[in-house]
Coordinates of C-alpha atoms in Angstrom, one line a residue:
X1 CA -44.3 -55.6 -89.3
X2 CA -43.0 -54.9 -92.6
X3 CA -42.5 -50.6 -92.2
X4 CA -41.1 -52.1 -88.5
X5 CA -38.5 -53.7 -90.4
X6 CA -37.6 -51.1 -92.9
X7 CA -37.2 -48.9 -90.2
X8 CA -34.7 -50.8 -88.3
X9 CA -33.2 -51.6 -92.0
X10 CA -32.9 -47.6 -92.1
X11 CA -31.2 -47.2 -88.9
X12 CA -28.7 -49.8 -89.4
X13 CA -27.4 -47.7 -92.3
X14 CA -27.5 -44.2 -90.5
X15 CA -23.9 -43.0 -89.6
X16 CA -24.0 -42.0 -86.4
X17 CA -20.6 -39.9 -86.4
X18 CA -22.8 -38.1 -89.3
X19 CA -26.0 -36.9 -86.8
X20 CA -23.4 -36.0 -84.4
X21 CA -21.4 -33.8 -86.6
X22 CA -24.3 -32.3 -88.2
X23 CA -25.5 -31.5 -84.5
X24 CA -22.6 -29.9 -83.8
X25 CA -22.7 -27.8 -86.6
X26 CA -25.6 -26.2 -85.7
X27 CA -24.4 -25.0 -82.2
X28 CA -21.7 -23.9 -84.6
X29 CA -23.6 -21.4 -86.9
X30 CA -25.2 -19.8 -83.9
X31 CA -21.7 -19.3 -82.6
X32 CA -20.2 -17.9 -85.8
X33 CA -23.5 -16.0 -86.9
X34 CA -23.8 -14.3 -83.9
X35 CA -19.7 -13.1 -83.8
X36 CA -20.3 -12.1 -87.4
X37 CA -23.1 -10.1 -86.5
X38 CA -22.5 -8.4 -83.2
X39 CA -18.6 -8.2 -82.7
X40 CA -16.7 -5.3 -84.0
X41 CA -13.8 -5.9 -86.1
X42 CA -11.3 -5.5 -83.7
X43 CA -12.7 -8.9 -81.7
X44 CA -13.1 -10.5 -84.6
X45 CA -9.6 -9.8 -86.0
X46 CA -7.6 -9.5 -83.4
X47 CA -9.1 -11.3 -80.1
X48 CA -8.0 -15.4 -79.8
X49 CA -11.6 -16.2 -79.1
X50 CA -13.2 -14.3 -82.1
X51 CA -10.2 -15.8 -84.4
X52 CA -10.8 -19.1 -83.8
X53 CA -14.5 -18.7 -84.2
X54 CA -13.7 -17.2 -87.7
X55 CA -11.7 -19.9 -88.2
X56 CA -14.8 -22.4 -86.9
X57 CA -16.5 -21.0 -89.9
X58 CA -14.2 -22.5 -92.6
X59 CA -16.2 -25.6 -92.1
X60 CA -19.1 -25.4 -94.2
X61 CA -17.2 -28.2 -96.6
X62 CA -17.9 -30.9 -93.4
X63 CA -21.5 -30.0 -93.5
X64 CA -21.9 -30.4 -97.3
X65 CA -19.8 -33.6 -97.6
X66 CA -22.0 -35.2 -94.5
X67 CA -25.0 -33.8 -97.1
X68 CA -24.0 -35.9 -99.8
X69 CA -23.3 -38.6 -97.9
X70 CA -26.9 -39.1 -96.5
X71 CA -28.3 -38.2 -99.4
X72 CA -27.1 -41.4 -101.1
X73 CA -28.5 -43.8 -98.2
X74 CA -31.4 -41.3 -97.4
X75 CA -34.6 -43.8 -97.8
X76 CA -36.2 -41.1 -100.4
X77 CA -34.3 -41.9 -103.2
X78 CA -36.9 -41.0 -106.2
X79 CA -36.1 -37.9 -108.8
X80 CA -39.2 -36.4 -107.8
X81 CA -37.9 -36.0 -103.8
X82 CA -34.9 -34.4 -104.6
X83 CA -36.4 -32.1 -107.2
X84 CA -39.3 -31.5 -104.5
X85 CA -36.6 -31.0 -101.2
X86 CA -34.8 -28.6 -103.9
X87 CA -37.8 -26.5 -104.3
X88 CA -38.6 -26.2 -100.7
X89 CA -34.9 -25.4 -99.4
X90 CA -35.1 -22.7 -101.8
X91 CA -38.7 -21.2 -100.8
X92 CA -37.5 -21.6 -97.5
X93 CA -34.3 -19.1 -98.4
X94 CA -37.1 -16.3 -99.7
X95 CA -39.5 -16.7 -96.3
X96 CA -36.2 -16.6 -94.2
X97 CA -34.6 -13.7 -96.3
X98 CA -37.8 -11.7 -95.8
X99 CA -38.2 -12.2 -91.8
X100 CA -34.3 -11.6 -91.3
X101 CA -34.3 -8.2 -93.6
X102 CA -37.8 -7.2 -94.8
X103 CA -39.3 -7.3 -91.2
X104 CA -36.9 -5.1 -89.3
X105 CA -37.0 -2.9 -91.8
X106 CA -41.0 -2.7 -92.0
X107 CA -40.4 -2.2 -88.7
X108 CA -38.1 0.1 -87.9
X109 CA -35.6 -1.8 -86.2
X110 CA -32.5 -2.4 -88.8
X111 CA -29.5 -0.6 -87.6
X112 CA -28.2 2.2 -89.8
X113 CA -24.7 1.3 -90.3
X114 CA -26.6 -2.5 -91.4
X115 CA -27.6 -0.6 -94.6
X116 CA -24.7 2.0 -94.7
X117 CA -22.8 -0.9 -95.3
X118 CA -23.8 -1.8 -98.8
X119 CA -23.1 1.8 -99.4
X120 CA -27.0 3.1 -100.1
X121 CA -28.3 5.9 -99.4
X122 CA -31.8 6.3 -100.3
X123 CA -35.0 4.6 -98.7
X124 CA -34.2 0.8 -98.2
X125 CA -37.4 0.1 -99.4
X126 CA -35.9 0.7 -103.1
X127 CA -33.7 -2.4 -101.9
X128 CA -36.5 -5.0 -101.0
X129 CA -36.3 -7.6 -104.1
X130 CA -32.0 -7.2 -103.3
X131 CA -32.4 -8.1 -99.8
X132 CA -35.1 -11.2 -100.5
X133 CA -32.6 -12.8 -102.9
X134 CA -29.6 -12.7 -101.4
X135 CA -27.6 -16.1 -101.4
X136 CA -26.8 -18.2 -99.1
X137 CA -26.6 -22.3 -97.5
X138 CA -29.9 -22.7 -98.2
X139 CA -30.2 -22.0 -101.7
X140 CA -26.8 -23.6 -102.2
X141 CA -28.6 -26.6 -101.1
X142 CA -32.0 -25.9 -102.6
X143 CA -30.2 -25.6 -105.9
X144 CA -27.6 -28.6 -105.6
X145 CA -30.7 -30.6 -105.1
X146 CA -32.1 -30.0 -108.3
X147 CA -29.0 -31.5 -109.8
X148 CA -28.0 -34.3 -107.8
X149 CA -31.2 -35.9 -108.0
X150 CA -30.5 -36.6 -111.6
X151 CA -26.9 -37.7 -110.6
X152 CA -27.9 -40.2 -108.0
X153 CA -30.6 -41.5 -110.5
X154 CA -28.5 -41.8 -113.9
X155 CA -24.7 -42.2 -112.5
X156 CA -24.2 -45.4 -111.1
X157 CA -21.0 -45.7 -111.2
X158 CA -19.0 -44.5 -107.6
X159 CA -16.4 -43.1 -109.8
X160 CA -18.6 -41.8 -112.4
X161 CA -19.9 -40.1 -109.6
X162 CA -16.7 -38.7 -108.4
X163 CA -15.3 -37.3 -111.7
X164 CA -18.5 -35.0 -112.4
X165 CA -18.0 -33.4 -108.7
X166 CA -14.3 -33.0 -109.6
X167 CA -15.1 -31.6 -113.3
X168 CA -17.2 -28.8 -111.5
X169 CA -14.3 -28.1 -109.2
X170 CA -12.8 -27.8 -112.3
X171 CA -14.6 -25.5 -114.0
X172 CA -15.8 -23.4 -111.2
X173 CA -13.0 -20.7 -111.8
X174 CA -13.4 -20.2 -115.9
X175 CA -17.4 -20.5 -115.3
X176 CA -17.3 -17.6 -112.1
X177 CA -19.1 -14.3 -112.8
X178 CA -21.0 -15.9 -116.4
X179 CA -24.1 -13.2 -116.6
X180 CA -26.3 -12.0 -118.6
X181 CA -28.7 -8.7 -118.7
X182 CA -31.7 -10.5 -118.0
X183 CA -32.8 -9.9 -114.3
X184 CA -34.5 -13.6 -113.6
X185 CA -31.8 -15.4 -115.4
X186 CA -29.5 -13.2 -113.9
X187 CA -30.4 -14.5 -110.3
X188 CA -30.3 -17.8 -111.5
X189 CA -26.6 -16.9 -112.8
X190 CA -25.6 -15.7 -109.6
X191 CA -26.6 -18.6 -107.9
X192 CA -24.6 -21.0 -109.9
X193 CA -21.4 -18.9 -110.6
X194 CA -21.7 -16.1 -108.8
X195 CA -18.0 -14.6 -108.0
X196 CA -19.1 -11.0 -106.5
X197 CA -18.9 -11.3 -102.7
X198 CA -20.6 -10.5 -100.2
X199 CA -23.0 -9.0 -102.8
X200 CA -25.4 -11.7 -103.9
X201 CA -24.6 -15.1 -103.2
X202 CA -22.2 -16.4 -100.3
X203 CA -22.0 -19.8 -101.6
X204 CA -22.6 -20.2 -105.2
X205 CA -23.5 -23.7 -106.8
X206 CA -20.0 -23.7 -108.8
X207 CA -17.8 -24.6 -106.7
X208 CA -19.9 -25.3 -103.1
X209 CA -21.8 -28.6 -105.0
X210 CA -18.6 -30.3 -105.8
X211 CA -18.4 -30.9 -101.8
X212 CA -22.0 -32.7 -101.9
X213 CA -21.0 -35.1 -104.7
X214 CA -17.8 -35.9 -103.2
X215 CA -19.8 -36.9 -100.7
X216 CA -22.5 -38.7 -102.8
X217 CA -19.4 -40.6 -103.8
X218 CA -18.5 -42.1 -100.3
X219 CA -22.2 -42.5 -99.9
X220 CA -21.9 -45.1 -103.0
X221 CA -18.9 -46.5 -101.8
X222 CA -20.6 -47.0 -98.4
X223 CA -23.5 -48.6 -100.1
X224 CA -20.9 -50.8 -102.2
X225 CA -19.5 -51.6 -98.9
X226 CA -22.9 -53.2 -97.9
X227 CA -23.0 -50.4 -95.1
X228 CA -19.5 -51.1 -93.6
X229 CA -19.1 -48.3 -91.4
X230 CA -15.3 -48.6 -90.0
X231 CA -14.4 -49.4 -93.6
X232 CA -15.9 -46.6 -95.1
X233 CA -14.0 -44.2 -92.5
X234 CA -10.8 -45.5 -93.1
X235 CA -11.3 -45.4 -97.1
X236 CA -12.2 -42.0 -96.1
X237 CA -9.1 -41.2 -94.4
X238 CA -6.6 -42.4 -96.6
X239 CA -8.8 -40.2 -99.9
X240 CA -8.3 -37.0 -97.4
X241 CA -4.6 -37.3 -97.7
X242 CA -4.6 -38.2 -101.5
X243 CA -6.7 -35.0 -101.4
X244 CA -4.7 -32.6 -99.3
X245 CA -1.7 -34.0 -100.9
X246 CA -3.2 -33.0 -104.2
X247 CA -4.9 -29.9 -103.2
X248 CA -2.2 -27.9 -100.8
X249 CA 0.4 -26.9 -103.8
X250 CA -2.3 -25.9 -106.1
X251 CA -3.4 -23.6 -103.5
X252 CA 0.1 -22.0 -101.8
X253 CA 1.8 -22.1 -105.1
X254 CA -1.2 -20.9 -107.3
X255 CA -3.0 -19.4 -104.7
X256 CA -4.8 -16.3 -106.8
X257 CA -6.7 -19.2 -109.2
X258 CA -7.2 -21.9 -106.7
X259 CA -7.8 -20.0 -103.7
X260 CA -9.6 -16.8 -104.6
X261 CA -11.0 -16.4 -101.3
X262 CA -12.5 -18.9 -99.3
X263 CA -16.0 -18.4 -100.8
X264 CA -14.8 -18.9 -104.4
X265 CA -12.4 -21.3 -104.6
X266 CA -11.2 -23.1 -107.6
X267 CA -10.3 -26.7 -108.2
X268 CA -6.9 -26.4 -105.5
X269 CA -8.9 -25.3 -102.6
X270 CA -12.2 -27.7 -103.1
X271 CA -9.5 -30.7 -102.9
X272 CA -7.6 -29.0 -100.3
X273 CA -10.6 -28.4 -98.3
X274 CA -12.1 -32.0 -98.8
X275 CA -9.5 -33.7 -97.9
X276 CA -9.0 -32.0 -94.0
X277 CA -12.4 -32.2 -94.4
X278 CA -12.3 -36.1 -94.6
X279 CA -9.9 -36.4 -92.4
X280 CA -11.2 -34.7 -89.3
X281 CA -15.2 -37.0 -90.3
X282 CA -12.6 -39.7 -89.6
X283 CA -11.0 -38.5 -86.3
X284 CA -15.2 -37.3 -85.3
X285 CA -16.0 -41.4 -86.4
X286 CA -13.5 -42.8 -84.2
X287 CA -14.2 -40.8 -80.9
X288 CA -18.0 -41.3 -81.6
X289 CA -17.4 -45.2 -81.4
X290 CA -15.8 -45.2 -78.0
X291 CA -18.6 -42.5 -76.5
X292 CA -21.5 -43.6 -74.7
X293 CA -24.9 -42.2 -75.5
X294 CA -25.4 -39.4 -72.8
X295 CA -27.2 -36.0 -72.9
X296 CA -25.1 -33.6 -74.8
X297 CA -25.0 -36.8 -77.8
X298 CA -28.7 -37.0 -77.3
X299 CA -28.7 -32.7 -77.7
X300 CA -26.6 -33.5 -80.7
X301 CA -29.1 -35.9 -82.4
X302 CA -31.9 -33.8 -81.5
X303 CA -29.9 -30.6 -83.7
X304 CA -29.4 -32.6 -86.4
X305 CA -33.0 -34.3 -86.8
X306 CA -33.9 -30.1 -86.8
X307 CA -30.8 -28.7 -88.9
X308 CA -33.0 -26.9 -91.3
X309 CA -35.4 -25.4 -88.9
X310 CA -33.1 -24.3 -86.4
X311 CA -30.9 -22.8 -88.9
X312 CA -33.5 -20.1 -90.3
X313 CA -34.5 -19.5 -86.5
X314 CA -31.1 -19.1 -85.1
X315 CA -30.4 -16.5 -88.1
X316 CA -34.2 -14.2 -87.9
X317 CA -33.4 -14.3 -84.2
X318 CA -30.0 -13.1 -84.7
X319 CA -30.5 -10.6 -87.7
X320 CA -33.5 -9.3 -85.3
X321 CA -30.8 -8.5 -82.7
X322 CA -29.3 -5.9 -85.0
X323 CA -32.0 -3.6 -83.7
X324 CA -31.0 -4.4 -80.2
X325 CA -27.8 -4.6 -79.9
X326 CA -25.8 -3.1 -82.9
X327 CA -24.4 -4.3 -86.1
X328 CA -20.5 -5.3 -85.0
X329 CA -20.5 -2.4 -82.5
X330 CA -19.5 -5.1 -79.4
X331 CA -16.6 -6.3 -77.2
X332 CA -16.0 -10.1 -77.4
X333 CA -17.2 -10.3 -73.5
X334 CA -20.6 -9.0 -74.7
X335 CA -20.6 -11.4 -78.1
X336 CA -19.6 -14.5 -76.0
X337 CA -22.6 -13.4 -74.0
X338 CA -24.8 -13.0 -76.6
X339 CA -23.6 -16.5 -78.1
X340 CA -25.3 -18.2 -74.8
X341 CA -28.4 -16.2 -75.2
X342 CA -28.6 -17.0 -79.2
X343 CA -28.0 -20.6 -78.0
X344 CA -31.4 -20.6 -75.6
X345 CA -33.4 -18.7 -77.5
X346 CA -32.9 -21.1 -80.6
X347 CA -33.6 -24.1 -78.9
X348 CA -36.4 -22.9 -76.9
X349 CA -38.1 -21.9 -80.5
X350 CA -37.1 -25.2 -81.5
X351 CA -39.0 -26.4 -78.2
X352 CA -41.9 -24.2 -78.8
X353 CA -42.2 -25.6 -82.7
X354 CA -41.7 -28.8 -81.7
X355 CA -44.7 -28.8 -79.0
X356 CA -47.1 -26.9 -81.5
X357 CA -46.5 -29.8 -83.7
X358 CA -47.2 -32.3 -81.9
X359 CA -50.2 -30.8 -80.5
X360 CA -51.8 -30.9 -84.4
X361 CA -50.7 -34.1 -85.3
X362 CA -52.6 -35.2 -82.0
X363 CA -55.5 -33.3 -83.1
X364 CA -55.9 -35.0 -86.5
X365 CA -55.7 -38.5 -85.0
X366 CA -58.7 -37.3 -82.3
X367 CA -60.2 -36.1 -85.5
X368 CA -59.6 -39.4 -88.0
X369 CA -61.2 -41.5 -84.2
X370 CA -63.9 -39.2 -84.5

């Protein structure tokens, strides 16, 4: 009765508009991945369809603010879960890194213009360790996790919270490209500040974490708000437009520092960004509140209960495909093709995962009967 009523305790603070955004993100990726991958530059650059799908994959900011937000009302709240989560995100980045670059290659199916493009020439195998660490949501979030842990833990102040994920968007443009010739610490340089794209790291720590704790801070403030949810989106609303407000001359009047490129942005674009970022969690909140629970919401829920997992399938599947199909050799009619396929073949892994699961966690009950 008592783990009955935590649960229900649990669900009452889940955001709803949260699981469905999170869902839809993941239908997202496979979109964007699989344009990235297949379509040639002219559909990407050039076609409507493969603009606005470029233009889809701006959003990584909605994903890490909705990170931060259910990290803070998650119902594993110790140090040692974070730090743990941390460590397993990132082990997670290595197994995924190997099946969608060490395996094809084992195997004789990467595509040579895949490697031509990072401009080598001799055996690939001489570029193994390179390919295995290469940077990307995952370890962004495997490596944020190791730090907000200690924030959630020690900072109990919403605010307090709020000024350390500013100070980072702060400092992320003096601290991009700190290395040193040490090869492990190196790595672990990259990671955090990396500014050398699309070398190592897609999303490095400094800026990309500043996004999680601004959403660690309306995760406090929803807390505060003893779980208030139409509340919480309106403060959410109004912050976006103190945000954008803030953020959008920093980044058209000082574009070269605070908007270096959308993968490292300084302190301009990471308020510029959070605020359409809040904005649009608030327009997601209010449609989600006057939709009925149907199929495709159900579909949604069932993505974002499997984000991780269905991320590192969708993108071995799709770096697998290389092989197959080409590395941007395609028209958009054949990418919008391959976006369905991606889409089935994903969730019919998910499916297969899923059932496989199951079907062990039945056998150790038979077994504990027994």
């Amino acid at each position: 009765m008592i783990n009955k009523n935590k649960a229900m305790e649990q669900q009452s603070k889940r955001i709803p508009a949260l699981d469905l955004i999170k869902g839809m993100s993941v239908i997202g990726m496979i979109i964007i991945h699989t344009l990235l991958t297949f379509a040639d530059v002219k559909s990407q650059s050039e076609s409507a369809i493969g603009l606005f799908i470029v233009f889809l994959g701006r959003g990584t900011s909605i994903f890490l603010i909705c990170m931060g937000i259910t990290f803070m009302t998650s119902r594993h709240q110790s140090l040692k879960s974070s730090l743990t989560r941390g460590g397993m995100l990132l082990g997670a980045a290595l197994f995924m890194n190997f099946l969608k670059f060490i395996f094809p290659v084992i195997f004789g199916f990467a595509p040579d213009n895949f490697i031509q493009r990072y401009g080598w020439h001799g055996p690939i195998e001489q570029q193994y360790l390179y390919l295995m660490l290469l940077g990307d949501i995952l370890q962004l979030a495997g490596m944020s996790l190791l730090f907000i842990g200690f924030i959630r833990k020690y900072v109990t102040n919403k605010y307090g919270i709020l000024a350390i994920g500013l100070l980072i968007a702060l400092v992320s443009r003096e601290v991009s490209g700190i290395n040193l010739d040490y090869p492990v610490i190196n790595y672990v340089l990259d990671l955090l500040f990396s500014n050398d794209f699309p070398a190592y790291v897609y999303f490095p720590v400094f800026p990309w974490m500043a996004f999680i704790i601004i959403g660690m801070f309306f995760g406090k403030w929803y807390q505060e708000l003893e779980y208030n949810r139409p509340q919480l989106f309106k403060n959410m609303l109004y912050s976006g437009f103190l945000f954008a407000a803030l953020g959008a001359p920093l980044v058209f009047m000082y574009g070269d520092y605070n908007y270096n490129g959308f993968y490292h942005m300084g302190p301009g674009g990471v308020l510029y960004f959070a605020g359409w970022t809040l904005i649009f969690l608030f327009i997601i909140y209010k449609i989600s509140v006057n939709v009925k629970e149907n199929k495709f919401i159900k579909l949604l829920k069932y993505c974002s209960k499997n984000l991780t997992t269905m991320y590192m399938t969708q993108w071995i599947l799709i770096s697998w495909g290389k092989g197959i199909f080409g590395f941007r050799e395609n028209g958009i009619t054949t990418v919008l093709a391959l976006i369905v396929m991606y889409i089935v073949l994903t969730f019919s892994v998910q499916i297969l995962l899923d059932f496989f699961r199951k079907k062990k966690e039945k056998s150790k009950i038979i077994e504990a009967l027994n």
